[in-house]
Amino acid sequence: MALSSERLFDSLGHFGRCCGVALLYHCLRCDGQTGKEKHTHSVPYFKCTDLCFNYVHTSGLQYINYFSKYGWKIFNRCGIWPYISLHSRTVPNNCKITCCWKWKHDVPCRKCGCSFLCISEKRLDFHATWQLKKKGCACPWTAGRLAGCAENHTLFPQLPVLSEKVRFFFLCLCILEMAAPKVAVVGAGVIGLSTALCIVEACPSCSVTVLSDQFSPNTTSDVAAGMLIPHTYPGTPIHMQKQWFKETFTYLFAISNSAEASEAGIHLVSGWQIFRSTPKEELPFWSDAVLGFRPMSEAELQKFPQYRFGQAFTTLKCDCPPYLLWLEKRLKAAGVQTYNRKVSDLWELHSEYDIVVNCTGIGAHQLVGDKKLFPVRGQVLKVYAPWVKNFIRDGDGLTYIYPGIHGVTLGGTREKESWSLSPNPDTTKDIFDRCCSLEPSLREAQDIKVKVGLRPSRQSVRLQREVLSQGGVKLPVVHNYGHGAGGFSVHRGTAKEAARLVGECIAALRGSSPGAKL
Amino acid sequence: MRVAVIGAGVIGLSSALCIHEQFHGLVSSLELEIYADCFTPHTTSDGAAGLWQPYLSDLGNLQETLWNKETFDYLLGHLHSPAAQEMGLFLLSGYNLFTEPVPDPSWKNIVLGFRNLTPKELELFPGYSYGWFNTALMLEGRSYLPWLTNRLTQRGVKFFHKKVESFQELFSQGVDVVINCSGMRSGELQPDPELQPGRGQIIKVLAPWVKHFIITHDVKSGIYKSPYVIPGSEFTVLGGIYQHGNWSEENSAQDHKTIWESCCRLLPALQKAKIVSEWSGLRPSRPQVRLERESIRHGNVQGEVIHNYGHGGFGITIHWGCAMAAARLFGSILQERRKVASSPQPRL
């Protein structure tokens, strides 16, 4: 039954318009969302006859053309939902209809003059009860039935009798409060929090929740120094790593130069990366992304007599916990809730959330059984040595001195496949000695604290969509983990990409047939 | 041989140490004394941020450039010694910013890694179109002066908390040589119209996220009249005041406003920095450093004075070179005395 919407409007005109509130009624389209014609299933769209609403409230329903689809622009607390297509009984958990004070009005039945009156108080859901008022016709209308009275008079008498597969809902309202897609981000390290932030930035109407069993200062990110010096992933194309790094650097650079810098823990730091023998690759892929990259002069190398070659540059550092706390603060301001919760299986979230984003870092080994993910244990010392203002890093990545806001991070180790989170005292001494040989003044460092973190290492960062399904129910998942030693360096770039993938999931959900969740 | 040093700032203490280190073994009864009415932490040197950086131009004073270099090399040599942290000595990198291209400074090959700023770096500093990046040294007065004091005390040098009114006063007590390191108040010992105060004011803040020095320049106004930010080991110094001829050591509210606003504009992150203290001091400015010998005679009293003052805003930068030069002058005095002593000449 292909009915064109225009013909429907022509015939019905301003039916049911009253008190300036236009009656919303349905029209049939042939599976308009995908453009394919199906005769057995029709997806009802609700359209508004009157484009100019006279609402008291500023938010309201506006009929718009959104990417060649017609529908309402619904305003809710979070933002806008471009259009809605309502399916029978598929949205009970999501959709709530809030009435404005003007909603109460009579809607007359064309045929018998009975009028329909919505009797629910403030909030309605789709299963609202409607009652006929006049002429003793008081049949309640329950959801799922065709909009009509006991006399079987429908509001739209012109419409043919439709198959049972098609349901109609009758809406008479004003402000539809539509819950936007519910997104759960699992993991509250730098990847989880920055991904959640990118999602709300890209999709303000989304309802984002962060779930994690660990928050700052107990995440892997809190152990890291947060230096923006990229780690090379063998399995990810270099151009992509470069883009992620540049995006991250640009983002943090702007914050470092603003009044928020100290709260966010972001600051510039200059220093040297030194090599005992000239490396194969003298110009790393990120040399033009950092500031002032150049080889070290002879005079500078004299400070490190056992080293032959070096690179001097200026980069950024994200101190943790300040950076994570700042991200949490921004998330809260954007309406994102965080919950301390251990997720043992992503599927357990399918009933509460529409999309899950997996930012569990090393936890993914257990959570999704990714055997390609392995820990690289890192032990570091955090010391008080405020006279150290430059970073020093041995090109082998094992010995480094990174000055932060409240302490200097001395490192480190790279122990593959070691899962131990307990500090090793011999390692502590070894790290301290190695760092003191690079910077002798560290012998006077105070307040030495030891920390251990497990770098969630992988050949390539797992940044992709997946759809879990069980018994016909689907759960879209976006993975964003496996950043190994380079989490901070690329966090914003991967977070933005993950948010983009979430957007793809939302679009896929919208475009799906009845029975799928919105 | 009694030697008296007047002044216990960085110049006085370092001159004393240099002389004692060099001549203690050579002169049998070298008695070194330090006289000052002001000791750390109340000297002018304590107020300085402690960054090693000469003025932009040496104005043809090659001697001073050499002394600057000697100081840098001396300090760099101490960088890896166990004493470095106690001395308040550490490496610090940073930016010098200009609104127009300027010639390279005399010290470009003295510091480490001197280079021009890239366009991306200049984006950090709107309003500035040219600049330098280099790694220099910090020598914090509040650590260095106590360290020098300890070294001197260990060597048996005596300290006297006393205001010396004249060179004669010391000579009449039996002092043979006076090293005049009285800085700003040298004029009270001997009038010197060329010595003028270059008043400065600084705000000390807590901003541990600042890891670079940033010194802006307004070539037309002159040195230190443009905002600068210098991070120390504990506090960060904000400044940008140079008032020639102003003797006031009182903090000025107007200057505070100038410093605070211009530095926050330069580094927006400073807006959240907590102000810890404020200080005003007088840079002992002179067209060039007075580092020379003078024989003073007053009646029966004769003595040698080695002047070592007028280091303006680069005292820490130049101190060791000057100390060595003062020590050389002292050496020449010793040499002459020995000749006199050994030759059969009647005493004057």
mmCIF file of N, CA, C and O in Angstrom, chain B residues 242-313:
data_model
loop_
_atom_site.group_PDB
_atom_site.id
_atom_site.type_symbol
_atom_site.label_atom_id
_atom_site.label_comp_id
_atom_site.label_asym_id
_atom_site.label_seq_id
_atom_site.Cartn_x
_atom_site.Cartn_y
_atom_site.Cartn_z
ATOM 1 N N TYR B 242 62.028 47.938 34.742
ATOM 2 C CA TYR B 242 63.381 48.502 34.826
ATOM 3 C C TYR B 242 63.223 50.013 34.832
ATOM 4 O O TYR B 242 62.890 50.600 33.810
ATOM 5 N N GLN B 243 63.437 50.586 35.979
ATOM 6 C CA GLN B 243 63.279 52.042 36.093
ATOM 7 C C GLN B 243 64.618 52.663 36.476
ATOM 8 O O GLN B 243 65.066 52.566 37.617
ATOM 9 N N HIS B 244 65.212 53.304 35.504
ATOM 10 C CA HIS B 244 66.535 53.890 35.712
ATOM 11 C C HIS B 244 66.450 55.109 36.625
ATOM 12 O O HIS B 244 65.625 55.990 36.409
ATOM 13 N N GLY B 245 67.248 55.131 37.647
ATOM 14 C CA GLY B 245 67.301 56.293 38.534
ATOM 15 C C GLY B 245 66.301 56.262 39.673
ATOM 16 O O GLY B 245 66.278 57.152 40.516
ATOM 17 N N ASN B 246 65.463 55.202 39.727
ATOM 18 C CA ASN B 246 64.472 55.122 40.802
ATOM 19 C C ASN B 246 65.050 54.351 41.981
ATOM 20 O O ASN B 246 65.359 53.178 41.876
ATOM 21 N N TRP B 247 65.225 55.019 43.143
ATOM 22 C CA TRP B 247 65.849 54.408 44.316
ATOM 23 C C TRP B 247 64.854 53.702 45.235
ATOM 24 O O TRP B 247 65.258 53.148 46.263
ATOM 25 N N SER B 248 63.567 53.726 44.871
ATOM 26 C CA SER B 248 62.595 53.161 45.803
ATOM 27 C C SER B 248 62.651 51.638 45.843
ATOM 28 O O SER B 248 62.631 50.974 44.808
ATOM 29 N N GLU B 249 62.710 51.113 47.044
ATOM 30 C CA GLU B 249 62.657 49.658 47.202
ATOM 31 C C GLU B 249 61.302 49.202 47.720
ATOM 32 O O GLU B 249 61.142 48.093 48.220
ATOM 33 N N GLU B 250 60.317 50.098 47.571
ATOM 34 C CA GLU B 250 58.956 49.757 47.954
ATOM 35 C C GLU B 250 58.243 49.150 46.747
ATOM 36 O O GLU B 250 58.425 49.623 45.615
ATOM 37 N N ASN B 251 57.402 48.146 47.011
ATOM 38 C CA ASN B 251 56.622 47.580 45.915
ATOM 39 C C ASN B 251 55.572 48.581 45.453
ATOM 40 O O ASN B 251 54.912 49.204 46.273
ATOM 41 N N SER B 252 55.459 48.730 44.159
ATOM 42 C CA SER B 252 54.496 49.668 43.609
ATOM 43 C C SER B 252 53.293 48.918 43.047
ATOM 44 O O SER B 252 53.444 47.928 42.324
ATOM 45 N N ALA B 253 52.107 49.403 43.413
ATOM 46 C CA ALA B 253 50.880 48.741 42.955
ATOM 47 C C ALA B 253 50.742 48.834 41.444
ATOM 48 O O ALA B 253 50.274 47.902 40.782
ATOM 49 N N GLN B 254 51.190 49.931 40.907
ATOM 50 C CA GLN B 254 51.109 50.117 39.461
ATOM 51 C C GLN B 254 52.007 49.114 38.748
ATOM 52 O O GLN B 254 51.618 48.481 37.764
ATOM 53 N N ASP B 255 53.200 48.933 39.293
ATOM 54 C CA ASP B 255 54.127 47.974 38.689
ATOM 55 C C ASP B 255 53.589 46.559 38.819
ATOM 56 O O ASP B 255 53.732 45.740 37.914
ATOM 57 N N HIS B 256 52.964 46.273 39.972
ATOM 58 C CA HIS B 256 52.362 44.955 40.164
ATOM 59 C C HIS B 256 51.352 44.675 39.059
ATOM 60 O O HIS B 256 51.327 43.607 38.445
ATOM 61 N N LYS B 257 50.510 45.663 38.804
ATOM 62 C CA LYS B 257 49.469 45.525 37.784
ATOM 63 C C LYS B 257 50.102 45.296 36.414
ATOM 64 O O LYS B 257 49.691 44.407 35.673
ATOM 65 N N THR B 258 51.140 46.079 36.124
ATOM 66 C CA THR B 258 51.814 45.940 34.831
ATOM 67 C C THR B 258 52.368 44.533 34.666
ATOM 68 O O THR B 258 52.164 43.884 33.647
ATOM 69 N N ILE B 259 53.080 44.080 35.695
ATOM 70 C CA ILE B 259 53.703 42.756 35.611
ATOM 71 C C ILE B 259 52.628 41.681 35.466
ATOM 72 O O ILE B 259 52.682 40.823 34.579
ATOM 73 N N TRP B 260 51.650 41.706 36.361
ATOM 74 C CA TRP B 260 50.645 40.646 36.390
ATOM 75 C C TRP B 260 49.877 40.563 35.078
ATOM 76 O O TRP B 260 49.739 39.486 34.485
ATOM 77 N N GLU B 261 49.393 41.723 34.615
ATOM 78 C CA GLU B 261 48.590 41.701 33.403
ATOM 79 C C GLU B 261 49.404 41.278 32.183
ATOM 80 O O GLU B 261 48.958 40.471 31.368
ATOM 81 N N SER B 262 50.610 41.826 32.073
ATOM 82 C CA SER B 262 51.389 41.489 30.876
ATOM 83 C C SER B 262 51.850 40.041 30.897
ATOM 84 O O SER B 262 51.876 39.375 29.864
ATOM 85 N N CYS B 263 52.171 39.505 32.057
ATOM 86 C CA CYS B 263 52.595 38.105 32.114
ATOM 87 C C CYS B 263 51.422 37.153 31.878
ATOM 88 O O CYS B 263 51.583 36.122 31.226
ATOM 89 N N CYS B 264 50.250 37.492 32.388
ATOM 90 C CA CYS B 264 49.085 36.630 32.148
ATOM 91 C C CYS B 264 48.665 36.647 30.692
ATOM 92 O O CYS B 264 48.137 35.663 30.175
ATOM 93 N N ARG B 265 48.921 37.769 30.037
ATOM 94 C CA ARG B 265 48.605 37.842 28.616
ATOM 95 C C ARG B 265 49.589 36.952 27.846
ATOM 96 O O ARG B 265 49.238 36.285 26.885
ATOM 97 N N LEU B 266 50.827 36.954 28.321
ATOM 98 C CA LEU B 266 51.861 36.164 27.673
ATOM 99 C C LEU B 266 51.611 34.675 27.877
ATOM 100 O O LEU B 266 51.728 33.863 26.973
ATOM 101 N N LEU B 267 51.250 34.302 29.108
ATOM 102 C CA LEU B 267 51.016 32.903 29.471
ATOM 103 C C LEU B 267 49.672 32.799 30.173
ATOM 104 O O LEU B 267 49.606 32.941 31.399
ATOM 105 N N PRO B 268 48.590 32.563 29.430
ATOM 106 C CA PRO B 268 47.261 32.556 30.055
ATOM 107 C C PRO B 268 47.154 31.599 31.241
ATOM 108 O O PRO B 268 46.379 31.844 32.159
ATOM 109 N N ALA B 269 47.950 30.525 31.212
ATOM 110 C CA ALA B 269 47.884 29.562 32.311
ATOM 111 C C ALA B 269 48.254 30.191 33.646
ATOM 112 O O ALA B 269 47.871 29.690 34.707
ATOM 113 N N LEU B 270 48.972 31.321 33.622
ATOM 114 C CA LEU B 270 49.388 31.966 34.866
ATOM 115 C C LEU B 270 48.220 32.542 35.655
ATOM 116 O O LEU B 270 48.348 32.815 36.849
ATOM 117 N N GLN B 271 47.094 32.728 34.994
ATOM 118 C CA GLN B 271 45.946 33.307 35.697
ATOM 119 C C GLN B 271 45.573 32.496 36.925
ATOM 120 O O GLN B 271 45.017 33.023 37.878
ATOM 121 N N LYS B 272 45.884 31.184 36.869
ATOM 122 C CA LYS B 272 45.529 30.335 38.004
ATOM 123 C C LYS B 272 46.675 30.192 39.009
ATOM 124 O O LYS B 272 46.569 29.437 39.964
ATOM 125 N N ALA B 273 47.776 30.896 38.747
ATOM 126 C CA ALA B 273 48.928 30.752 39.636
ATOM 127 C C ALA B 273 48.685 31.520 40.935
ATOM 128 O O ALA B 273 48.119 32.614 40.929
ATOM 129 N N LYS B 274 49.157 30.958 42.026
ATOM 130 C CA LYS B 274 48.972 31.602 43.328
ATOM 131 C C LYS B 274 50.157 32.525 43.607
ATOM 132 O O LYS B 274 51.314 32.111 43.496
ATOM 133 N N ILE B 275 49.845 33.763 43.973
ATOM 134 C CA ILE B 275 50.916 34.731 44.268
ATOM 135 C C ILE B 275 51.470 34.457 45.657
ATOM 136 O O ILE B 275 50.710 34.364 46.627
ATOM 137 N N VAL B 276 52.784 34.323 45.740
ATOM 138 C CA VAL B 276 53.418 33.986 47.004
ATOM 139 C C VAL B 276 54.047 35.216 47.663
ATOM 140 O O VAL B 276 53.931 35.425 48.859
ATOM 141 N N SER B 277 54.747 36.016 46.868
ATOM 142 C CA SER B 277 55.365 37.216 47.446
ATOM 143 C C SER B 277 55.714 38.199 46.346
ATOM 144 O O SER B 277 55.599 37.901 45.164
ATOM 145 N N GLU B 278 56.150 39.368 46.770
ATOM 146 C CA GLU B 278 56.529 40.415 45.830
ATOM 147 C C GLU B 278 57.784 41.095 46.363
ATOM 148 O O GLU B 278 57.985 41.170 47.582
ATOM 149 N N TRP B 279 58.617 41.571 45.474
ATOM 150 C CA TRP B 279 59.896 42.148 45.921
ATOM 151 C C TRP B 279 60.361 43.200 44.949
ATOM 152 O O TRP B 279 60.140 43.104 43.746
ATOM 153 N N SER B 280 61.003 44.225 45.490
ATOM 154 C CA SER B 280 61.629 45.245 44.643
ATOM 155 C C SER B 280 63.096 45.322 44.980
ATOM 156 O O SER B 280 63.478 45.201 46.149
ATOM 157 N N GLY B 281 63.914 45.525 43.958
ATOM 158 C CA GLY B 281 65.343 45.644 44.202
ATOM 159 C C GLY B 281 65.962 46.614 43.230
ATOM 160 O O GLY B 281 65.344 47.016 42.241
ATOM 161 N N LEU B 282 67.192 46.969 43.507
ATOM 162 C CA LEU B 282 67.879 47.947 42.663
ATOM 163 C C LEU B 282 69.048 47.287 41.955
ATOM 164 O O LEU B 282 70.004 46.849 42.613
ATOM 165 N N ARG B 283 68.949 47.215 40.651
ATOM 166 C CA ARG B 283 70.072 46.650 39.891
ATOM 167 C C ARG B 283 71.189 47.704 39.884
ATOM 168 O O ARG B 283 70.947 48.856 39.521
ATOM 169 N N PRO B 284 72.402 47.321 40.279
ATOM 170 C CA PRO B 284 73.496 48.292 40.293
ATOM 171 C C PRO B 284 74.011 48.527 38.876
ATOM 172 O O PRO B 284 74.978 47.894 38.445
ATOM 173 N N SER B 285 73.351 49.448 38.164
ATOM 174 C CA SER B 285 73.632 49.614 36.737
ATOM 175 C C SER B 285 74.745 50.591 36.463
ATOM 176 O O SER B 285 74.877 51.612 37.144
ATOM 177 N N ARG B 286 75.494 50.239 35.460
ATOM 178 C CA ARG B 286 76.635 51.071 35.081
ATOM 179 C C ARG B 286 76.889 50.815 33.603
ATOM 180 O O ARG B 286 76.648 49.724 33.115
ATOM 181 N N PRO B 287 77.349 51.817 32.862
ATOM 182 C CA PRO B 287 77.600 51.582 31.438
ATOM 183 C C PRO B 287 78.517 50.382 31.218
ATOM 184 O O PRO B 287 78.382 49.657 30.261
ATOM 185 N N GLN B 288 79.476 50.179 32.109
ATOM 186 C CA GLN B 288 80.233 48.934 32.099
ATOM 187 C C GLN B 288 80.636 48.607 33.534
ATOM 188 O O GLN B 288 80.665 49.468 34.408
ATOM 189 N N VAL B 289 80.966 47.361 33.745
ATOM 190 C CA VAL B 289 81.326 46.920 35.083
ATOM 191 C C VAL B 289 82.623 47.619 35.502
ATOM 192 O O VAL B 289 83.558 47.771 34.716
ATOM 193 N N ARG B 290 82.656 48.040 36.759
ATOM 194 C CA ARG B 290 83.915 48.618 37.238
ATOM 195 C C ARG B 290 84.701 47.510 37.888
ATOM 196 O O ARG B 290 84.371 47.046 38.994
ATOM 197 N N LEU B 291 85.714 47.068 37.207
ATOM 198 C CA LEU B 291 86.557 46.000 37.730
ATOM 199 C C LEU B 291 87.999 46.435 37.511
ATOM 200 O O LEU B 291 88.591 46.246 36.460
ATOM 201 N N GLU B 292 88.544 47.073 38.532
ATOM 202 C CA GLU B 292 89.885 47.630 38.395
ATOM 203 C C GLU B 292 90.496 47.867 39.760
ATOM 204 O O GLU B 292 89.826 47.888 40.777
ATOM 205 N N ARG B 293 91.793 48.066 39.739
ATOM 206 C CA ARG B 293 92.525 48.338 40.960
ATOM 207 C C ARG B 293 92.556 49.828 41.211
ATOM 208 O O ARG B 293 92.512 50.626 40.295
ATOM 209 N N GLU B 294 92.670 50.150 42.449
ATOM 210 C CA GLU B 294 92.866 51.561 42.792
ATOM 211 C C GLU B 294 93.697 51.620 44.066
ATOM 212 O O GLU B 294 93.434 50.885 45.014
ATOM 213 N N SER B 295 94.712 52.476 44.039
ATOM 214 C CA SER B 295 95.488 52.654 45.269
ATOM 215 C C SER B 295 94.911 53.830 46.022
ATOM 216 O O SER B 295 94.771 54.919 45.474
ATOM 217 N N ILE B 296 94.592 53.616 47.254
ATOM 218 C CA ILE B 296 93.990 54.693 48.049
ATOM 219 C C ILE B 296 95.014 55.104 49.106
ATOM 220 O O ILE B 296 95.562 54.273 49.817
ATOM 221 N N ARG B 297 95.232 56.373 49.164
ATOM 222 C CA ARG B 297 96.169 56.872 50.166
ATOM 223 C C ARG B 297 95.478 57.971 50.931
ATOM 224 O O ARG B 297 94.820 58.818 50.371
ATOM 225 N N HIS B 298 95.601 57.902 52.204
ATOM 226 C CA HIS B 298 95.024 58.950 53.039
ATOM 227 C C HIS B 298 95.952 59.179 54.227
ATOM 228 O O HIS B 298 95.955 58.410 55.190
ATOM 229 N N GLY B 299 96.753 60.167 54.079
ATOM 230 C CA GLY B 299 97.745 60.411 55.143
ATOM 231 C C GLY B 299 98.738 59.277 55.161
ATOM 232 O O GLY B 299 99.372 58.948 54.160
ATOM 233 N N ASN B 300 98.836 58.648 56.313
ATOM 234 C CA ASN B 300 99.782 57.544 56.433
ATOM 235 C C ASN B 300 99.253 56.234 55.897
ATOM 236 O O ASN B 300 99.982 55.262 55.757
ATOM 237 N N VAL B 301 97.949 56.226 55.691
ATOM 238 C CA VAL B 301 97.311 54.960 55.330
ATOM 239 C C VAL B 301 97.326 54.760 53.824
ATOM 240 O O VAL B 301 96.962 55.649 53.063
ATOM 241 N N GLN B 302 97.807 53.576 53.451
ATOM 242 C CA GLN B 302 97.709 53.256 52.024
ATOM 243 C C GLN B 302 97.188 51.850 51.877
ATOM 244 O O GLN B 302 97.534 50.952 52.635
ATOM 245 N N GLY B 303 96.364 51.712 50.902
ATOM 246 C CA GLY B 303 95.873 50.362 50.655
ATOM 247 C C GLY B 303 95.427 50.213 49.225
ATOM 248 O O GLY B 303 95.299 51.180 48.479
ATOM 249 N N GLU B 304 95.249 48.981 48.858
ATOM 250 C CA GLU B 304 94.794 48.689 47.500
ATOM 251 C C GLU B 304 93.324 48.330 47.543
ATOM 252 O O GLU B 304 92.892 47.582 48.430
ATOM 253 N N VAL B 305 92.585 48.876 46.608
ATOM 254 C CA VAL B 305 91.177 48.515 46.475
ATOM 255 C C VAL B 305 90.996 47.870 45.109
ATOM 256 O O VAL B 305 91.505 48.378 44.105
ATOM 257 N N ILE B 306 90.327 46.776 45.119
ATOM 258 C CA ILE B 306 89.911 46.186 43.837
ATOM 259 C C ILE B 306 88.414 46.403 43.745
ATOM 260 O O ILE B 306 87.645 45.848 44.551
ATOM 261 N N HIS B 307 87.997 47.230 42.808
ATOM 262 C CA HIS B 307 86.566 47.462 42.630
ATOM 263 C C HIS B 307 85.963 46.357 41.787
ATOM 264 O O HIS B 307 86.552 45.918 40.796
ATOM 265 N N ASN B 308 84.829 45.918 42.196
ATOM 266 C CA ASN B 308 84.128 44.885 41.430
ATOM 267 C C ASN B 308 82.634 45.122 41.627
ATOM 268 O O ASN B 308 81.965 44.418 42.382
ATOM 269 N N TYR B 309 82.135 46.162 40.965
ATOM 270 C CA TYR B 309 80.714 46.453 41.114
ATOM 271 C C TYR B 309 80.139 47.018 39.821
ATOM 272 O O TYR B 309 80.871 47.286 38.880
ATOM 273 N N GLY B 310 78.829 47.186 39.794
ATOM 274 C CA GLY B 310 78.163 47.766 38.619
ATOM 275 C C GLY B 310 77.722 46.695 37.637
ATOM 276 O O GLY B 310 77.775 46.882 36.430
ATOM 277 N N HIS B 311 77.270 45.561 38.130
ATOM 278 C CA HIS B 311 76.909 44.446 37.247
ATOM 279 C C HIS B 311 75.457 44.469 36.800
ATOM 280 O O HIS B 311 74.966 43.490 36.200
ATOM 281 N N GLY B 312 74.760 45.563 37.095
ATOM 282 C CA GLY B 312 73.390 45.734 36.589
ATOM 283 C C GLY B 312 72.514 44.520 36.795
ATOM 284 O O GLY B 312 72.417 43.973 37.887
ATOM 285 N N GLY B 313 71.885 44.109 35.718
ATOM 286 C CA GLY B 313 70.952 42.979 35.780
ATOM 287 C C GLY B 313 71.584 41.678 35.340
ATOM 288 O O GLY B 313 70.873 40.727 35.023
#
